[in-house]
Short mmCIF file of N, CA and C in Angstrom, two decimals:
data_model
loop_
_atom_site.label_atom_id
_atom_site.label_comp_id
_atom_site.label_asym_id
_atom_site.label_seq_id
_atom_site.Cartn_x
_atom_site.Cartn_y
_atom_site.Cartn_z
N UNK A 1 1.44 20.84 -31.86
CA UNK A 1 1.66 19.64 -32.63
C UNK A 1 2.96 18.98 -32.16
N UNK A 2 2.95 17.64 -32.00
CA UNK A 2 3.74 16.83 -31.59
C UNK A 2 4.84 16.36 -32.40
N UNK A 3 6.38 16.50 -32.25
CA UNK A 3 7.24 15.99 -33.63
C UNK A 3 7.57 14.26 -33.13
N UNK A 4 8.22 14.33 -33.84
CA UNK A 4 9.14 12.91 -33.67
C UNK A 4 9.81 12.72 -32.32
N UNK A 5 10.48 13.55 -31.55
CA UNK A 5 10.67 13.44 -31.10
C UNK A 5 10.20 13.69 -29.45
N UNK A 6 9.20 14.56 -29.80
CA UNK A 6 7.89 14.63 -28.58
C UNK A 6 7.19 12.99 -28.43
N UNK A 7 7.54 12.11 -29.41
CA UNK A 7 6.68 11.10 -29.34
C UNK A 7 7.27 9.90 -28.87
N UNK A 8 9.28 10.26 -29.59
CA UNK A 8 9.79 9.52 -29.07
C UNK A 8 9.99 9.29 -27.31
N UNK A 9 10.18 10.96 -26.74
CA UNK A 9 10.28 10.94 -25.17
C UNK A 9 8.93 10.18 -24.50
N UNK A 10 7.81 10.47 -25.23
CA UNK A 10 6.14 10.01 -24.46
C UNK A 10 6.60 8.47 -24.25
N UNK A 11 6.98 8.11 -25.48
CA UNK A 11 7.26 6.44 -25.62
C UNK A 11 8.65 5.74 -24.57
N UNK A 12 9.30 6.43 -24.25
CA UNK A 12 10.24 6.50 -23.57
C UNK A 12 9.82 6.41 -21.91
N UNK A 13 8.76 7.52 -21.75
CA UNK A 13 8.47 7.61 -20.62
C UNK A 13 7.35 6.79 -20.14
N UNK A 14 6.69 6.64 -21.03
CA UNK A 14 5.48 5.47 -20.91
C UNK A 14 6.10 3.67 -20.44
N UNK A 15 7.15 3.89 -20.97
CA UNK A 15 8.36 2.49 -20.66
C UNK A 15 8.80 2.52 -19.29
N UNK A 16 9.24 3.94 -18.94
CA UNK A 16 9.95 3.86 -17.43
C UNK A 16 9.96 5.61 -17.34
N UNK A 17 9.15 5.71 -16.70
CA UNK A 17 8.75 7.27 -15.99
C UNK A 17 10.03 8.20 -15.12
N UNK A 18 10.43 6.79 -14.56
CA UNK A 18 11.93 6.99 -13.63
C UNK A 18 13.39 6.99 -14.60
N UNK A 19 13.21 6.98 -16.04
CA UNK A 19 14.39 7.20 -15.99
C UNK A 19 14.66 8.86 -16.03
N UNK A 20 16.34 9.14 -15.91
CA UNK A 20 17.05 10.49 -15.51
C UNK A 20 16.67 10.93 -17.06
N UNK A 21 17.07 12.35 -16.70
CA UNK A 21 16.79 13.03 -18.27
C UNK A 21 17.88 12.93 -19.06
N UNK A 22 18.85 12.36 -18.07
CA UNK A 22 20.27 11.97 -19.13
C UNK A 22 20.11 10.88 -19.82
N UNK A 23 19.41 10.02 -19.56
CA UNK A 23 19.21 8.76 -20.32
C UNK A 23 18.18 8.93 -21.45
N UNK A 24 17.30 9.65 -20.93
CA UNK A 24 16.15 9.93 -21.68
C UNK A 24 16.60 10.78 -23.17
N UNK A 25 17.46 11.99 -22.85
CA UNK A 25 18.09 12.68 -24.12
C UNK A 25 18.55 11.42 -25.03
N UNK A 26 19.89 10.74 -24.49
CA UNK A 26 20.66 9.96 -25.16
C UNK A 26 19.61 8.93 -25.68
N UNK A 27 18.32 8.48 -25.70
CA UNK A 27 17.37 7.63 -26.47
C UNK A 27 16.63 8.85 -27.36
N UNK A 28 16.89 9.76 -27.11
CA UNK A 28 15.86 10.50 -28.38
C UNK A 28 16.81 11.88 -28.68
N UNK A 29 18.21 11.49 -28.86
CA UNK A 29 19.26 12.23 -29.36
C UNK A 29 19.70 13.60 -28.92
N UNK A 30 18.75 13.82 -27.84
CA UNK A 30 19.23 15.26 -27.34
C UNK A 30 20.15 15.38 -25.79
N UNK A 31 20.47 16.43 -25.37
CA UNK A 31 21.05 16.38 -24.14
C UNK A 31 20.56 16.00 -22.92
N UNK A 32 20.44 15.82 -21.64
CA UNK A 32 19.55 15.96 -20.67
C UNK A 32 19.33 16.99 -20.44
N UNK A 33 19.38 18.01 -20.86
CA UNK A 33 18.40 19.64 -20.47
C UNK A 33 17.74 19.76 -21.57
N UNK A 34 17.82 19.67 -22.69
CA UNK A 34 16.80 19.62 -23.84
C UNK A 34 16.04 18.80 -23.49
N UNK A 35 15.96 17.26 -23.07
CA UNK A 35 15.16 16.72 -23.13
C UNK A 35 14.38 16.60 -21.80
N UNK A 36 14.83 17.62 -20.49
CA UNK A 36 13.94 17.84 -19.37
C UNK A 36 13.29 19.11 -19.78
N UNK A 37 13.77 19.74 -20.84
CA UNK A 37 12.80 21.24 -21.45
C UNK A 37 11.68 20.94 -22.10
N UNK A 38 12.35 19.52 -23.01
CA UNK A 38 11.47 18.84 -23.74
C UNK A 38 9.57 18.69 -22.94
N UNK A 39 10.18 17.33 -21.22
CA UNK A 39 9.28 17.34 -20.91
C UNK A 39 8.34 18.21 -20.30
N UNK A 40 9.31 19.06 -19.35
CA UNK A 40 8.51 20.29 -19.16
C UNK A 40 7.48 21.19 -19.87
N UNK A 41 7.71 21.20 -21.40
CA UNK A 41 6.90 21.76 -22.04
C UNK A 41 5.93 21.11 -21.76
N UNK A 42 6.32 19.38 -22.39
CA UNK A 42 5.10 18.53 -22.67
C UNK A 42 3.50 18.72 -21.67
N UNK A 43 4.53 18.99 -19.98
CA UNK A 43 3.67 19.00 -18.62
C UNK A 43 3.36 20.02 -18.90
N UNK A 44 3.50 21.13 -18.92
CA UNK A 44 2.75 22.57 -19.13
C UNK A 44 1.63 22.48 -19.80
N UNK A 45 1.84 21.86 -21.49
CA UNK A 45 1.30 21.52 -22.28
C UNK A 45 -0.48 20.89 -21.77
N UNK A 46 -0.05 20.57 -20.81
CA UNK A 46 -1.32 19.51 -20.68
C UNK A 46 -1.12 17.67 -21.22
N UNK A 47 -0.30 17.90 -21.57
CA UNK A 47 -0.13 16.35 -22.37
C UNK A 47 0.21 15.47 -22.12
N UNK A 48 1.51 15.92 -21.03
CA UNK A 48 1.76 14.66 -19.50
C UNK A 48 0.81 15.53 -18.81
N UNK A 49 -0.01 14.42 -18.41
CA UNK A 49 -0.88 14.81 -17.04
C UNK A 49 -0.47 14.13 -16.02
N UNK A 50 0.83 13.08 -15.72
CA UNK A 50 1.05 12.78 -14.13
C UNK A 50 1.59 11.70 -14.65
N UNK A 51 2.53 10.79 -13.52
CA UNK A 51 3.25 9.81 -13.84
C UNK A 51 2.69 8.74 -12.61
N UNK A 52 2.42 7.34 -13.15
CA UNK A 52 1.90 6.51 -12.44
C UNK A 52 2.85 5.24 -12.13
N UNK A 53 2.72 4.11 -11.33
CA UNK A 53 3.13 3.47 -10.52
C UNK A 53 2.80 2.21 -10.97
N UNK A 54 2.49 0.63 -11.31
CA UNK A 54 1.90 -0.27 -12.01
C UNK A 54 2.29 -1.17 -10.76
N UNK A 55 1.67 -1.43 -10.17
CA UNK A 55 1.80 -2.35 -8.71
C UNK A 55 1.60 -3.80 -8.91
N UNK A 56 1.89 -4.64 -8.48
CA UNK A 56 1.40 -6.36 -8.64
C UNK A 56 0.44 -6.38 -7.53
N UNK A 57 -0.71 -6.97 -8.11
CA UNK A 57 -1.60 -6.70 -7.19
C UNK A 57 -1.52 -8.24 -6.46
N UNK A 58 -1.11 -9.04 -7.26
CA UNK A 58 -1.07 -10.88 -6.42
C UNK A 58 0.36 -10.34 -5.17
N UNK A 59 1.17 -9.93 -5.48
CA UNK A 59 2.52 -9.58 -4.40
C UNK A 59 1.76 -9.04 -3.15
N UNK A 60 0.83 -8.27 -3.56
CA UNK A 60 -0.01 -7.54 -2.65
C UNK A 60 -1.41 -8.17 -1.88
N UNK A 61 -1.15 -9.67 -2.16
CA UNK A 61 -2.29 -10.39 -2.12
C UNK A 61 -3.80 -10.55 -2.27
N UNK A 62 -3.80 -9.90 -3.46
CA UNK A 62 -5.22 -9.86 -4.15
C UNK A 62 -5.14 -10.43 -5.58
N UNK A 63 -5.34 -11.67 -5.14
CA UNK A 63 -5.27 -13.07 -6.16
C UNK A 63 -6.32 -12.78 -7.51
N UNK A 64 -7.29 -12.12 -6.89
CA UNK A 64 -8.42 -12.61 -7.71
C UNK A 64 -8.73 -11.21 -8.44
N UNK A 65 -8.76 -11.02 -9.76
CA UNK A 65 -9.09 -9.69 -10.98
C UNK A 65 -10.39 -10.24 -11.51
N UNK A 66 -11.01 -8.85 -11.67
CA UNK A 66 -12.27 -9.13 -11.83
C UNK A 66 -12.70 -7.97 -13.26
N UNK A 67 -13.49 -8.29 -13.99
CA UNK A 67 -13.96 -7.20 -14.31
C UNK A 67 -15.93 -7.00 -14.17
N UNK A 68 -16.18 -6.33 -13.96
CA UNK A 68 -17.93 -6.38 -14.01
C UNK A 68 -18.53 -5.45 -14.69
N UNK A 69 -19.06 -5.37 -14.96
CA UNK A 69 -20.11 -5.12 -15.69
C UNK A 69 -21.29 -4.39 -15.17
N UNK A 70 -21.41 -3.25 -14.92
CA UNK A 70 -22.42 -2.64 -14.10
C UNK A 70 -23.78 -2.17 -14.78
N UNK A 71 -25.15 -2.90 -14.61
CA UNK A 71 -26.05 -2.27 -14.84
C UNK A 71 -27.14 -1.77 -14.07
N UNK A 72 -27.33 -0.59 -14.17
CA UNK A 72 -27.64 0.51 -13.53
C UNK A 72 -29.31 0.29 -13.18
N UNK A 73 -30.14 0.68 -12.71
CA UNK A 73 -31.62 0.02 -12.68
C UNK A 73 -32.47 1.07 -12.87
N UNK A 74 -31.61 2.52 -12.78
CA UNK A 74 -32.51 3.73 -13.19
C UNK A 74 -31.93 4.82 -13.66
N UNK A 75 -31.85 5.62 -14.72
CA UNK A 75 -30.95 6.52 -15.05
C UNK A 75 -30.41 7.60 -14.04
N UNK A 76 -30.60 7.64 -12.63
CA UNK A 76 -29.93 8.37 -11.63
C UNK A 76 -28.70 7.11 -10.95
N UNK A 77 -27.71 7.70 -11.20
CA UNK A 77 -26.74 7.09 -11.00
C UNK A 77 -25.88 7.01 -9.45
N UNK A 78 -26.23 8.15 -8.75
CA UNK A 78 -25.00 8.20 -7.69
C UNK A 78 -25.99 7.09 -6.61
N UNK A 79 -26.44 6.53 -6.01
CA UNK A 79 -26.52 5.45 -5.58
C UNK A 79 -25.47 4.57 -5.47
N UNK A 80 -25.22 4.18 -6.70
CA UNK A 80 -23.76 2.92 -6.97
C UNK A 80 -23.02 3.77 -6.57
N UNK A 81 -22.41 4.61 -7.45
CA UNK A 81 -21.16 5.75 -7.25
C UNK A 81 -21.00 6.26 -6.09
N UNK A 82 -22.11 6.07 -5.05
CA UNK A 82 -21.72 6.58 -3.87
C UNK A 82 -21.07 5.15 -2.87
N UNK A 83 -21.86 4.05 -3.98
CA UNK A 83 -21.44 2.83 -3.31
C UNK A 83 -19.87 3.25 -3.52
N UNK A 84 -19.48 2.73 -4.75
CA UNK A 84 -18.27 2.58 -5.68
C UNK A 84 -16.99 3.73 -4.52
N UNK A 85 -17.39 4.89 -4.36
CA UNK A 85 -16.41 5.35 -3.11
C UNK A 85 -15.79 4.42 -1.89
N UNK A 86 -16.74 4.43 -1.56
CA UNK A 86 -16.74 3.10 0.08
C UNK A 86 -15.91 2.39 -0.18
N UNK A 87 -15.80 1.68 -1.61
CA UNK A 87 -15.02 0.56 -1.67
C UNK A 87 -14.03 0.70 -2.60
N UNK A 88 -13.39 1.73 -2.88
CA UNK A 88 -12.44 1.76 -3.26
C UNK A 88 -10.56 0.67 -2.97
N UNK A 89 -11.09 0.28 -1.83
CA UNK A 89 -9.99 -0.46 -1.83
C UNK A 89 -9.51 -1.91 -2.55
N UNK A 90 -11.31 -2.22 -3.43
CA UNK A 90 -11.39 -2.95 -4.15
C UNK A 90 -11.05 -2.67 -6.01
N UNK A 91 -11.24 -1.62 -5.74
CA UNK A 91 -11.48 -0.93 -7.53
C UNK A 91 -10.36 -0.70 -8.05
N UNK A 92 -9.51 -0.65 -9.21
CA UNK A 92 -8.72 -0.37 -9.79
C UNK A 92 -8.98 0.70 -10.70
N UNK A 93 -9.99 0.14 -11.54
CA UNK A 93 -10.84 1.27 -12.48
C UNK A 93 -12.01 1.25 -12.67
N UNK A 94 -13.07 2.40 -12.87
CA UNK A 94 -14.21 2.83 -12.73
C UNK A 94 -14.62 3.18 -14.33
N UNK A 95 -15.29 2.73 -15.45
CA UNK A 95 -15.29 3.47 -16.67
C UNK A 95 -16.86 3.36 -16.97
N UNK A 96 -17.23 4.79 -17.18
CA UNK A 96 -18.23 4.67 -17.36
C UNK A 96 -18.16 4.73 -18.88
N UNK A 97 -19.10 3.36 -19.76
CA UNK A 97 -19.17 2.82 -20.81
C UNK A 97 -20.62 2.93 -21.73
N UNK A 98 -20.55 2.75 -23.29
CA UNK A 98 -21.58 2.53 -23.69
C UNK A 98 -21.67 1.32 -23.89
N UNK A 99 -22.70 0.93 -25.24
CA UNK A 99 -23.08 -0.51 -25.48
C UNK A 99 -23.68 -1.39 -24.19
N UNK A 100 -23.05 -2.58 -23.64
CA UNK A 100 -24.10 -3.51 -22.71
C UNK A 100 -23.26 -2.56 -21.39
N UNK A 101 -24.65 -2.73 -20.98
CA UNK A 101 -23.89 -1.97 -19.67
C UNK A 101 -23.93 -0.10 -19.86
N UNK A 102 -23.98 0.23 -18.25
CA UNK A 102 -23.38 1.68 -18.01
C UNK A 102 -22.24 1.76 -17.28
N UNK A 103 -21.24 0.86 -16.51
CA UNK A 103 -20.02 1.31 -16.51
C UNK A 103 -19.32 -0.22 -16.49
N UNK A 104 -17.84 0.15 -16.13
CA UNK A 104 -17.02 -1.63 -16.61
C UNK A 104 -16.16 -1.15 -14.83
N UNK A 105 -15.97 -1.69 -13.83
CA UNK A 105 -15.45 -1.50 -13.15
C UNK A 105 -14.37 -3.27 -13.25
N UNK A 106 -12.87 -2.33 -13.15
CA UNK A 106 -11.86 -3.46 -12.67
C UNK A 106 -11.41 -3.39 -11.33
N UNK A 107 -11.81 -4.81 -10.67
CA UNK A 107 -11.72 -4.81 -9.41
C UNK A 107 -10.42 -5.86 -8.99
N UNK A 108 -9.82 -6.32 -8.01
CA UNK A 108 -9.02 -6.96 -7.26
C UNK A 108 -9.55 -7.06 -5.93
N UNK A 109 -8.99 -8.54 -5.44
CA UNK A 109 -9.73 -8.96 -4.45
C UNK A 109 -8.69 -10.25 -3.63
N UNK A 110 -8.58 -10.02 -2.51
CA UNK A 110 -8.06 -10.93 -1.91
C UNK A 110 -8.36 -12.06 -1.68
N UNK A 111 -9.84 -12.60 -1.96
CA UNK A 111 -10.58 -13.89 -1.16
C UNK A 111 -11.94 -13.61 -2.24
N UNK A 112 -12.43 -14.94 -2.84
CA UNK A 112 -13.47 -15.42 -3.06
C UNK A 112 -14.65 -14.89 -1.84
N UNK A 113 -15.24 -14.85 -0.86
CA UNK A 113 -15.15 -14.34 -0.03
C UNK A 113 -15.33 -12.96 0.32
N UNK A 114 -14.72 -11.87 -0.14
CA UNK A 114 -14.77 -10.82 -0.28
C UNK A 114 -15.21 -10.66 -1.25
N UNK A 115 -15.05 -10.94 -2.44
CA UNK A 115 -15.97 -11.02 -3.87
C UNK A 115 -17.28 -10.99 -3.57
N UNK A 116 -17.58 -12.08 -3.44
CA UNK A 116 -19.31 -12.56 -3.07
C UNK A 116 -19.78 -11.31 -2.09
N UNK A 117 -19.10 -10.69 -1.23
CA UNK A 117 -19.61 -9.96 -0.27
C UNK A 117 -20.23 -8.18 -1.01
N UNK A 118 -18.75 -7.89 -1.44
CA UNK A 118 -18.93 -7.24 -2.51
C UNK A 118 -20.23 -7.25 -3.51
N UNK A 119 -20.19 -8.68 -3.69
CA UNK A 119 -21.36 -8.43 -4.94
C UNK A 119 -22.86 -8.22 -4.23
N UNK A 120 -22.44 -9.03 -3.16
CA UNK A 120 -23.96 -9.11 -2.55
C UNK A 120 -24.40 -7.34 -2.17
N UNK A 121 -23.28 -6.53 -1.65
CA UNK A 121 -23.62 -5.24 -1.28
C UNK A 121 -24.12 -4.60 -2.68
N UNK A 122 -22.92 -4.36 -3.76
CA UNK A 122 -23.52 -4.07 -4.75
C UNK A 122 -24.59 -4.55 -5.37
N UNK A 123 -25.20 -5.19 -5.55
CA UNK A 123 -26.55 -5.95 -6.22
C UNK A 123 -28.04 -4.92 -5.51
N UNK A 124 -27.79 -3.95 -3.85
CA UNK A 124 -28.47 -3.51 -3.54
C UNK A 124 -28.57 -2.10 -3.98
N UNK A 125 -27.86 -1.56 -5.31
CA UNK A 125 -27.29 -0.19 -6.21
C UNK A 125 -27.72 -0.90 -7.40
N UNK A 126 -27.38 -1.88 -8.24
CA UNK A 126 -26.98 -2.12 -9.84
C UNK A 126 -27.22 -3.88 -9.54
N UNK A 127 -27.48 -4.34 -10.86
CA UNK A 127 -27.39 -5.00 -11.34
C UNK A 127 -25.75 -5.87 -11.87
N UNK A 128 -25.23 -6.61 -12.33
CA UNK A 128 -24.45 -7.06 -12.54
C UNK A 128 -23.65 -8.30 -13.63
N UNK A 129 -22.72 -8.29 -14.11
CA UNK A 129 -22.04 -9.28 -14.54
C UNK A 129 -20.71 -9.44 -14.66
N UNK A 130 -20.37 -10.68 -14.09
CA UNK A 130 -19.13 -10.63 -13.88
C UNK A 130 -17.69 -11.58 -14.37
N UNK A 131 -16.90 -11.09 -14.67
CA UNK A 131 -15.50 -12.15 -15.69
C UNK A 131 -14.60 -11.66 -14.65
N UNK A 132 -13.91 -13.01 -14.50
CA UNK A 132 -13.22 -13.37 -13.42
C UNK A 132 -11.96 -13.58 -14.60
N UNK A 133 -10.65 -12.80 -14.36
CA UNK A 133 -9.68 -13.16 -15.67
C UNK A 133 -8.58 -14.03 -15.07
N UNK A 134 -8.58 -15.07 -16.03
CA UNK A 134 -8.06 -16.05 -15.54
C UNK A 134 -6.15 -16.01 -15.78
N UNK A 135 -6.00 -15.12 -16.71
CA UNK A 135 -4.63 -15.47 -17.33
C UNK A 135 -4.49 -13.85 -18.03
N UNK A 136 -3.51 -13.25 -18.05
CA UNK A 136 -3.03 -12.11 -18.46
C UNK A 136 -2.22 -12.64 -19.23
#
């Protein structure tokens, strides 16, 4: 069970992964070795499972965010999913979903262009629909 202050470090670290454990104590009142014991537990724990990176994907020139909508055309699935590997350099996230649809893939894309190409490959796996997000 998680206290107050297991929740305060998560919240802490969920903000900035990189800060030192000296900074990190002094926001949730303990020392920096309590509060690198702190996280250590947490990682043992299972509870941090890994620390991630949040990239700009336009800096990186992939203008265009997508989300789609994947529907599937027969309940055997790895077809797409074997697609969905290949092109990983498009995908951000892969979720396989209930309600409309069997999964929600978020994609990024450099070119209109590559989109269409994309879709045209995929369309020969799944079905489709797609929201193009205009504004974060």
């Amino acid at each position: 069970m998680l206290d107050n202050t297991d929740m305060g470090i998560l919240h802490e670290l969920s903000k900035n992964s990189r800060i030192t454990m000296k900074e990190l104590g002094e926001k949730v009142h303990l020392t920096g070795q309590a509060a690198a014991s702190r996280v250590a537990k947490l990682e043992d724990n299972g509870v941090i499972e890994g620390y991630a990176i949040k990239v700009n994907q336009v800096k990186l020139g992939c203008f265009i965010h997508a989300f789609i909508t994947i529907i599937t055309q027969s309940t055997y699935h790895q077809p797409y999913l074997s697609f969905i590997k290949i092109q990983e350099q498009y995908i951000i996230n892969n979720y396989k979903i209930s309600g409309e649809g069997c999964y929600l893939l978020e994609c990024k894309f450099p070119s209109n262009e590559l989109l269409n190409q994309f879709l045209e490959d995929l369309n020969e796996h799944a079905n489709y629909k797609l929201s193009i997000v205009i504004n974060k």
